mmCIF file of C-alpha atoms in Angstrom:
data_model
loop_
_atom_site.group_PDB
_atom_site.id
_atom_site.type_symbol
_atom_site.label_atom_id
_atom_site.label_comp_id
_atom_site.label_asym_id
_atom_site.label_seq_id
_atom_site.Cartn_x
_atom_site.Cartn_y
_atom_site.Cartn_z
ATOM 1 C CA MET A 1 24.693 10.467 11.020
ATOM 2 C CA MET A 2 22.939 7.489 12.997
ATOM 3 C CA GLN A 3 22.525 9.729 16.427
ATOM 4 C CA LEU A 4 21.277 12.435 14.450
ATOM 5 C CA LEU A 5 18.421 10.387 13.017
ATOM 6 C CA LEU A 6 17.862 9.208 16.477
ATOM 7 C CA HIS A 7 17.736 12.567 17.713
ATOM 8 C CA MET A 8 15.350 13.979 15.307
ATOM 9 C CA GLY A 9 12.617 10.747 15.454
ATOM 10 C CA TYR A 10 13.554 9.214 11.846
ATOM 11 C CA LEU A 11 15.214 6.002 13.631
ATOM 12 C CA ARG A 12 14.370 4.379 16.855
ATOM 13 C CA HIS A 13 16.297 1.676 18.822
ATOM 14 C CA GLY A 14 14.778 -1.891 17.995
ATOM 15 C CA SER A 15 15.619 -5.320 20.009
ATOM 16 C CA SER A 16 19.193 -6.353 19.894
ATOM 17 C CA GLY A 17 20.980 -3.427 18.014
ATOM 18 C CA GLU A 18 18.113 -3.016 15.404
ATOM 19 C CA PHE A 19 17.008 0.228 14.266
ATOM 20 C CA ARG A 20 13.390 0.951 13.110
ATOM 21 C CA LEU A 21 11.386 3.732 11.393
ATOM 22 C CA GLY A 22 11.299 6.347 14.014
ATOM 23 C CA PRO A 23 7.794 8.207 14.727
ATOM 24 C CA THR A 24 8.747 11.373 12.315
ATOM 25 C CA LEU A 25 8.890 9.150 9.284
ATOM 26 C CA ILE A 26 5.754 7.442 10.480
ATOM 27 C CA GLU A 27 3.964 10.790 10.440
ATOM 28 C CA PHE A 28 5.692 11.820 7.362
ATOM 29 C CA GLY A 29 4.061 8.477 5.861
ATOM 30 C CA PHE A 30 0.471 8.704 7.174
ATOM 31 C CA THR A 31 0.622 12.668 5.906
ATOM 32 C CA ALA A 32 1.308 11.804 2.472
ATOM 33 C CA LEU A 33 -1.281 9.110 2.734
ATOM 34 C CA ASN A 34 -3.596 11.839 3.686
ATOM 35 C CA GLN A 35 -2.731 14.073 1.046
ATOM 36 C CA ASP A 36 -3.407 11.696 -1.760
ATOM 37 C CA PRO A 37 -6.473 12.749 -3.872
ATOM 38 C CA LEU A 38 -6.638 9.216 -5.483
ATOM 39 C CA PRO A 39 -8.537 7.545 -2.858
ATOM 40 C CA VAL A 40 -11.013 10.601 -2.553
ATOM 41 C CA VAL A 41 -12.002 10.934 -6.075
ATOM 42 C CA ALA A 42 -12.205 6.979 -6.812
ATOM 43 C CA ARG A 43 -14.175 6.409 -3.585
ATOM 44 C CA GLU A 44 -17.935 6.444 -4.618
ATOM 45 C CA SER A 45 -16.822 4.308 -7.530
ATOM 46 C CA LEU A 46 -15.219 1.891 -5.007
ATOM 47 C CA GLU A 47 -18.105 2.044 -2.643
ATOM 48 C CA ALA A 48 -20.483 1.247 -5.275
ATOM 49 C CA LEU A 49 -18.603 -2.026 -6.565
ATOM 50 C CA ALA A 50 -18.106 -2.767 -2.830
ATOM 51 C CA ALA A 51 -21.515 -2.778 -2.529
ATOM 52 C CA ARG A 52 -22.676 -4.515 -5.460
ATOM 53 C CA THR A 53 -20.252 -7.488 -5.238
ATOM 54 C CA GLN A 54 -19.934 -7.926 -1.373
ATOM 55 C CA ASP A 55 -16.235 -8.218 -2.179
ATOM 56 C CA THR A 56 -12.891 -6.591 -0.751
ATOM 57 C CA ILE A 57 -12.070 -3.704 -2.947
ATOM 58 C CA HIS A 58 -8.407 -2.801 -3.625
ATOM 59 C CA LEU A 59 -7.436 0.394 -5.182
ATOM 60 C CA THR A 60 -3.751 0.108 -6.557
ATOM 61 C CA VAL A 61 -1.211 1.503 -8.598
ATOM 62 C CA GLU A 62 1.756 0.124 -10.867
ATOM 63 C CA ASP A 63 5.047 1.110 -9.408
ATOM 64 C CA GLY A 64 7.870 -0.823 -11.282
ATOM 65 C CA GLU A 65 7.394 -4.347 -10.942
ATOM 66 C CA SER A 66 4.807 -3.838 -7.998
ATOM 67 C CA VAL A 67 1.408 -3.297 -6.720
ATOM 68 C CA LEU A 68 0.938 -0.364 -4.830
ATOM 69 C CA TYR A 69 -2.233 -0.465 -2.317
ATOM 70 C CA ARG A 70 -3.549 2.901 -2.106
ATOM 71 C CA HIS A 71 -7.318 1.750 -0.499
ATOM 72 C CA LYS A 72 -9.070 -0.992 0.484
ATOM 73 C CA ILE A 73 -12.470 -1.536 1.326
ATOM 74 C CA PRO A 74 -12.771 -4.971 3.273
ATOM 75 C CA GLY A 75 -15.479 -7.576 2.030
ATOM 76 C CA THR A 76 -18.821 -8.573 4.087
ATOM 77 C CA CYS A 77 -18.192 -11.968 2.782
ATOM 78 C CA GLY A 78 -15.590 -14.504 2.221
ATOM 79 C CA ALA A 79 -12.119 -14.598 3.448
ATOM 80 C CA GLU A 80 -10.505 -11.590 4.929
ATOM 81 C CA MET A 81 -7.855 -10.310 2.326
ATOM 82 C CA ARG A 82 -4.149 -9.776 4.414
ATOM 83 C CA SER A 83 -3.474 -6.836 2.374
ATOM 84 C CA ARG A 84 -3.051 -3.481 3.867
ATOM 85 C CA ILE A 85 -2.777 -0.119 2.234
ATOM 86 C CA GLY A 86 0.584 1.581 1.804
ATOM 87 C CA HIS A 87 2.034 -1.909 1.087
ATOM 88 C CA ARG A 88 3.824 -3.217 -1.929
ATOM 89 C CA MET A 89 3.543 -6.868 -3.646
ATOM 90 C CA PRO A 90 5.073 -8.362 -6.870
ATOM 91 C CA MET A 91 2.813 -8.015 -9.753
ATOM 92 C CA THR A 92 2.973 -11.601 -10.613
ATOM 93 C CA ARG A 93 1.855 -12.704 -6.596
ATOM 94 C CA THR A 94 -1.804 -10.657 -6.509
ATOM 95 C CA GLY A 95 -4.741 -11.160 -8.591
ATOM 96 C CA VAL A 96 -4.856 -7.213 -9.245
ATOM 97 C CA GLY A 97 -1.090 -7.453 -10.508
ATOM 98 C CA LYS A 98 -2.081 -10.141 -12.906
ATOM 99 C CA ALA A 99 -4.855 -8.079 -14.301
ATOM 100 C CA LEU A 100 -2.786 -4.927 -14.966
ATOM 101 C CA LEU A 101 0.028 -7.448 -16.573
ATOM 102 C CA LEU A 102 -3.135 -8.568 -18.700
ATOM 103 C CA GLY A 103 -3.971 -5.187 -19.746
ATOM 104 C CA GLN A 104 -0.708 -4.067 -20.771
ATOM 105 C CA ALA A 105 -0.320 -2.382 -24.207
ATOM 106 C CA ASP A 106 2.352 -4.816 -25.851
ATOM 107 C CA GLY A 107 -0.393 -7.813 -26.316
ATOM 108 C CA GLY A 108 1.465 -10.025 -24.268
ATOM 109 C CA ASN A 109 0.504 -11.484 -21.160
ATOM 110 C CA GLY A 110 3.608 -10.176 -18.823
ATOM 111 C CA PHE A 111 4.377 -13.597 -17.475
ATOM 112 C CA SER A 112 7.774 -15.569 -18.458
#
């Protein structure tokens, strides 16, 4: 099966016998990202907020116990945020995740 995945471009050989994502999977990821309508629909509001605050603006969605970064507009002042579109972070380790936890309907703050 591994040979087939390598041949189809889903995997590639890395250093010291490791396997890495191949170009076919990377291409699928970018295709999915570009087909996502959420950043397109939210773009005007995100850009207005970025212009008003001059801070980094993230568009994220809750995905289980993580936040998934869907779009990012870098700020023009302050430190650079290391977040990247398509990455996940635990909700309890990000500001946006904590804000989502605080807004949950159960009235709790989501922290244990």
